[in-house]
Tab-separated table of C-alpha atoms and ligand atoms in Angstrom:
chain	number	residue	atom	x	y	z
A	157	MET	CA	183.267	-0.236	8.732
A	158	GLU	CA	181.817	-3.221	10.610
A	159	ASN	CA	184.441	-5.533	9.094
A	160	VAL	CA	187.310	-3.349	10.417
A	161	PHE	CA	188.391	-4.363	13.924
A	162	HIS	CA	190.413	-1.677	15.665
A	163	ILE	CA	192.160	-3.600	18.449
A	164	LYS	CA	192.631	-1.147	21.292
A	165	HIS	CA	195.184	-2.407	23.768
A	166	PRO	CA	197.852	-0.588	25.825
A	167	VAL	CA	200.569	-2.949	24.561
A	168	LEU	CA	199.657	-2.187	20.952
A	169	GLN	CA	199.616	1.557	21.612
A	170	HIS	CA	203.028	1.226	23.239
A	171	LEU	CA	204.415	-0.660	20.228
A	172	VAL	CA	202.918	1.843	17.742
A	173	THR	CA	204.606	4.686	19.645
A	174	LYS	CA	207.922	2.821	19.259
A	175	LEU	CA	207.274	2.750	15.508
A	176	ARG	CA	206.400	6.449	15.385
A	177	ASP	CA	209.712	7.289	17.095
A	178	ILE	CA	212.145	8.307	14.358
A	179	ASN	CA	215.008	6.848	16.420
A	180	THR	CA	213.559	3.335	16.017
A	181	LYS	CA	215.379	2.002	12.989
A	182	GLY	CA	216.009	-1.133	10.943
A	183	TYR	CA	216.128	-4.230	13.116
A	184	PHE	CA	214.036	-2.762	15.960
A	185	PHE	CA	211.493	-1.282	13.556
A	186	ARG	CA	211.077	-4.738	12.001
A	187	LYS	CA	210.920	-6.404	15.420
A	188	TYR	CA	208.072	-4.161	16.669
A	189	ILE	CA	206.155	-4.673	13.427
A	190	GLY	CA	206.565	-8.436	13.883
A	191	ASP	CA	205.390	-8.193	17.513
A	192	ILE	CA	202.251	-6.318	16.458
A	193	GLY	CA	201.665	-8.953	13.764
A	194	ILE	CA	201.700	-11.706	16.404
A	195	PHE	CA	199.280	-9.763	18.602
A	196	LEU	CA	196.841	-9.144	15.730
A	197	LEU	CA	197.039	-12.777	14.603
A	198	LYS	CA	195.984	-13.921	18.077
A	199	GLU	CA	193.044	-11.500	18.024
A	200	ALA	CA	191.991	-12.544	14.535
A	201	LEU	CA	191.921	-16.234	15.494
A	202	LYS	CA	190.165	-15.771	18.838
A	203	ASP	CA	187.050	-17.682	17.768
A	204	GLU	CA	188.773	-20.201	15.503
A	205	SER	CA	187.584	-23.793	15.828
A	206	LEU	CA	190.060	-26.377	17.037
A	207	SER	CA	190.468	-29.959	15.908
A	208	LYS	CA	191.860	-32.872	17.909
A	209	THR	CA	195.229	-34.520	17.512
A	210	SER	CA	196.672	-37.656	19.047
A	211	ILE	CA	200.045	-37.152	20.682
A	212	ASP	CA	202.284	-38.939	23.111
A	213	THR	CA	202.657	-37.047	26.358
A	214	TRP	CA	204.893	-37.789	29.334
A	215	ILE	CA	202.062	-39.771	30.919
A	216	GLY	CA	201.102	-41.635	27.746
A	217	PRO	CA	199.051	-41.069	24.575
A	218	GLY	CA	196.114	-38.666	24.505
A	219	GLU	CA	193.961	-36.409	22.308
A	220	PHE	CA	194.404	-32.653	22.537
A	221	PRO	CA	193.164	-29.497	20.721
A	222	VAL	CA	195.155	-27.994	17.848
A	223	LEU	CA	194.723	-25.447	15.112
A	224	GLU	CA	195.397	-26.691	11.592
A	225	GLU	CA	198.561	-24.701	10.939
A	226	GLU	CA	198.812	-25.859	7.349
A	227	LYS	CA	195.396	-24.293	6.615
A	228	TYR	CA	196.817	-20.767	6.916
A	229	VAL	CA	198.636	-19.001	4.115
A	230	PHE	CA	200.444	-15.828	5.094
A	231	ILE	CA	200.697	-13.283	2.302
A	232	PRO	CA	203.013	-10.366	3.111
A	233	ILE	CA	202.884	-7.365	0.783
A	234	LEU	CA	206.475	-6.530	-0.113
A	235	ARG	CA	208.398	-4.891	1.152
A	236	ALA	CA	206.950	-3.593	4.394
A	237	GLY	CA	204.874	-6.717	5.087
A	238	LEU	CA	207.970	-8.930	5.417
A	239	PRO	CA	208.641	-8.173	9.119
A	240	MET	CA	205.046	-9.164	9.905
A	241	LEU	CA	205.750	-12.558	8.301
A	242	GLU	CA	208.781	-12.989	10.536
A	243	GLY	CA	206.526	-12.414	13.553
A	244	VAL	CA	203.532	-14.587	12.694
A	245	SER	CA	205.745	-17.451	11.461
A	246	GLN	CA	206.937	-17.847	15.045
A	247	ILE	CA	203.387	-18.852	16.016
A	248	PHE	CA	202.696	-21.055	12.974
A	249	PRO	CA	206.022	-22.295	11.592
A	250	LYS	CA	204.172	-24.849	9.425
A	251	ALA	CA	201.928	-22.312	7.683
A	252	LYS	CA	202.469	-21.627	4.000
A	253	ALA	CA	203.488	-18.252	2.618
A	254	GLY	CA	202.687	-16.550	-0.660
A	255	PHE	CA	204.161	-13.280	-1.870
A	256	LEU	CA	202.772	-10.168	-3.496
A	257	ALA	CA	204.887	-7.134	-4.270
A	258	LEU	CA	203.144	-3.821	-4.793
A	259	LYS	CA	204.687	-0.402	-5.204
A	260	ARG	CA	202.770	2.815	-4.950
A	261	ASP	CA	203.626	5.440	-7.563
A	262	GLU	CA	204.726	8.533	-5.614
A	263	ASN	CA	202.880	10.906	-7.935
A	264	THR	CA	199.647	9.159	-8.861
A	265	LEU	CA	199.481	7.150	-5.557
A	266	LYS	CA	198.296	4.173	-7.625
A	267	SER	CA	199.815	0.774	-6.826
A	268	HIS	CA	201.266	-1.571	-9.393
A	269	LEU	CA	202.074	-5.262	-8.999
A	270	TYR	CA	205.668	-6.251	-9.768
A	271	TYR	CA	205.827	-9.791	-8.356
A	272	GLU	CA	203.240	-12.417	-7.530
A	273	ARG	CA	203.816	-15.859	-6.100
A	274	VAL	CA	200.641	-16.836	-4.273
A	275	PRO	CA	199.695	-20.543	-4.308
A	276	ASN	CA	196.182	-21.765	-5.043
A	277	LEU	CA	194.192	-21.038	-1.884
A	278	THR	CA	191.294	-23.493	-2.202
A	279	GLY	CA	190.357	-24.685	1.297
A	280	HIS	CA	192.799	-22.269	2.924
A	281	THR	CA	192.569	-19.114	5.009
A	282	ALA	CA	194.593	-16.290	3.454
A	283	ILE	CA	196.138	-13.875	5.951
A	284	ILE	CA	197.341	-10.687	4.273
A	285	LEU	CA	200.120	-8.802	6.061
A	286	ASP	CA	200.816	-5.120	5.403
A	287	PRO	CA	201.702	-2.533	8.054
A	288	MET	CA	200.031	0.392	6.288
A	289	VAL	CA	196.644	1.194	4.760
A	290	ALA	CA	196.951	4.772	3.453
A	291	THR	CA	194.715	5.385	0.396
A	292	GLY	CA	193.790	1.702	0.579
A	293	GLY	CA	194.833	1.183	-3.056
A	294	SER	CA	197.478	-1.453	-2.263
A	295	LEU	CA	195.278	-3.548	0.025
A	296	ASP	CA	192.373	-3.297	-2.414
A	297	TYR	CA	194.662	-4.498	-5.221
A	298	ALA	CA	196.107	-7.304	-3.068
A	299	LEU	CA	192.638	-8.528	-2.131
A	300	ARG	CA	191.560	-8.665	-5.762
A	301	VAL	CA	194.614	-10.785	-6.641
A	302	VAL	CA	194.148	-13.063	-3.618
A	303	LYS	CA	190.444	-13.617	-4.384
A	304	GLU	CA	191.382	-15.013	-7.806
A	305	LYS	CA	193.140	-17.856	-5.933
A	306	ASN	CA	189.834	-19.040	-4.444
A	307	PRO	CA	190.514	-18.858	-0.661
A	308	GLU	CA	187.949	-20.146	1.835
A	309	LYS	CA	188.402	-17.055	3.980
A	310	ILE	CA	190.518	-13.874	3.964
A	311	ILE	CA	191.837	-11.930	6.944
A	312	SER	CA	193.959	-8.795	6.755
A	313	LEU	CA	196.372	-7.795	9.528
A	314	ASN	CA	197.496	-4.156	9.414
A	315	VAL	CA	199.416	-2.033	11.877
A	316	ILE	CA	198.212	1.477	11.038
A	317	GLY	CA	195.676	3.034	8.691
A	318	ALA	CA	193.879	6.183	7.605
A	319	PRO	CA	190.065	6.268	7.855
A	320	GLN	CA	189.547	6.953	4.119
A	321	GLY	CA	191.698	3.990	3.029
A	322	LEU	CA	190.054	1.622	5.492
A	323	GLU	CA	186.605	2.830	4.430
A	324	LYS	CA	187.411	2.122	0.790
A	325	VAL	CA	188.711	-1.406	1.465
A	326	SER	CA	185.892	-2.157	3.869
A	327	GLN	CA	183.272	-1.111	1.270
A	328	ASN	CA	184.886	-3.015	-1.600
A	329	HIS	CA	185.540	-6.203	0.407
A	330	ARG	CA	182.710	-6.821	2.877
A	331	ASP	CA	183.735	-10.475	3.144
A	332	VAL	CA	187.217	-9.672	4.527
A	333	ARG	CA	187.909	-9.109	8.226
A	334	ILE	CA	190.501	-6.391	8.786
A	335	TYR	CA	192.384	-6.271	12.108
A	336	ILE	CA	194.313	-3.083	12.803
A	337	ALA	CA	196.265	-1.729	15.775
A	338	GLN	CA	195.911	2.003	15.095
A	339	ILE	CA	193.617	4.265	13.057
A	340	ASP	CA	195.159	7.706	12.598
A	341	LYS	CA	193.726	11.101	11.607
A	342	GLY	CA	194.174	11.022	7.851
A	343	LEU	CA	196.553	11.548	4.953
A	344	ASN	CA	198.757	14.423	3.862
A	345	ASP	CA	198.874	15.651	0.236
A	346	ARG	CA	201.542	13.014	-0.581
A	347	GLY	CA	199.320	10.197	0.657
A	348	PHE	CA	201.236	9.581	3.899
A	349	ILE	CA	199.349	8.672	7.068
A	350	ILE	CA	199.371	11.537	9.604
A	351	PRO	CA	200.854	11.302	12.208
A	352	GLY	CA	201.645	7.757	10.988
A	353	ILE	CA	204.996	5.998	10.997
A	354	GLY	CA	206.567	7.439	7.835
A	355	ASP	CA	207.558	5.137	4.988
A	356	ALA	CA	207.504	1.708	6.652
A	357	GLY	CA	209.392	-0.067	3.842
A	358	ASP	CA	212.267	2.402	3.909
A	359	ARG	CA	212.435	2.510	7.692
A	360	ALA	CA	212.349	-1.279	8.011
A	361	PHE	CA	215.204	-1.758	5.570
A	362	ASN	CA	217.301	1.379	6.224
A	363	THR	CA	216.797	2.791	2.744
A	364	ASP	CA	215.535	6.304	3.503
B	633	PRP	C1	203.431	1.135	1.401
B	633	PRP	C2	202.759	0.208	2.412
B	633	PRP	C3	201.506	-0.237	1.699
B	633	PRP	C4	201.167	0.956	0.854
B	633	PRP	C5	200.024	1.696	1.490
B	633	PRP	O1	204.165	0.409	0.468
B	633	PRP	O2	203.556	-0.846	2.840
B	633	PRP	O3	201.712	-1.403	0.897
B	633	PRP	O4	202.326	1.798	0.792
B	633	PRP	O5	199.599	2.749	0.673
B	633	PRP	P1	198.173	2.781	-0.019
B	633	PRP	O6	197.164	2.322	0.979
B	633	PRP	O7	197.988	4.235	-0.382
B	633	PRP	O8	198.214	1.921	-1.235
B	633	PRP	P2	205.084	1.092	-0.666
B	633	PRP	O9	204.314	1.245	-1.957
B	633	PRP	O10	205.705	2.338	-0.121
B	633	PRP	O11	206.159	-0.011	-0.952
B	633	PRP	P3	207.332	-0.575	0.012
B	633	PRP	O12	206.675	-1.426	1.061
B	633	PRP	O13	208.175	-1.378	-0.905
B	633	PRP	O14	208.086	0.593	0.599
């Protein structure tokens, strides 16, 4: 899994524990997911090359380093990816966003696509946002759809995953770098990450 980057940091562990806590609900659940998204975005772009921009400063004009915000296209997987978009948009308010909605069938555990609005990605870096990688079916599906849009590069930011799901995605998509805050033990017989954070979509939007 050399393209899976497990970012081990006390702040991330702290935030994941907040998510595991069943008393963390709705707004706060979304906030912590957004915070982790920001953290992972910074990690993922650690070696990104900067360009120069001319700006006026308080002591006159000058050239300074910038990232090309418009180059990034955030793609949250609905629903649970939406709070990650809220987080990362604070860093890059000028980035584009595309949307993919996938729902996992509770019995077969297979994902189906029910909405897609991803722009053409030629010359852009696609940044997929989804808190959970359980069987890996949803992320695998999302990556196949995103690749059809011809991105220059794809990064995936994920909060928590199971080893088998990450293994599957890593094998099928060697060209994608996956940044994740927590890798848990495995899955239960209903395909939930154990110990995990429960159903992130339901917990984020108070629907459980
Ligand atoms: C969850 C989660 C992932 C997917 C992970 O979404 O947000 O997209 O399951 O499972 P997988 O790796 O086994 O495919 P869900 O289908 O519950 O939809 P929701 O976000 O609307 O609740």
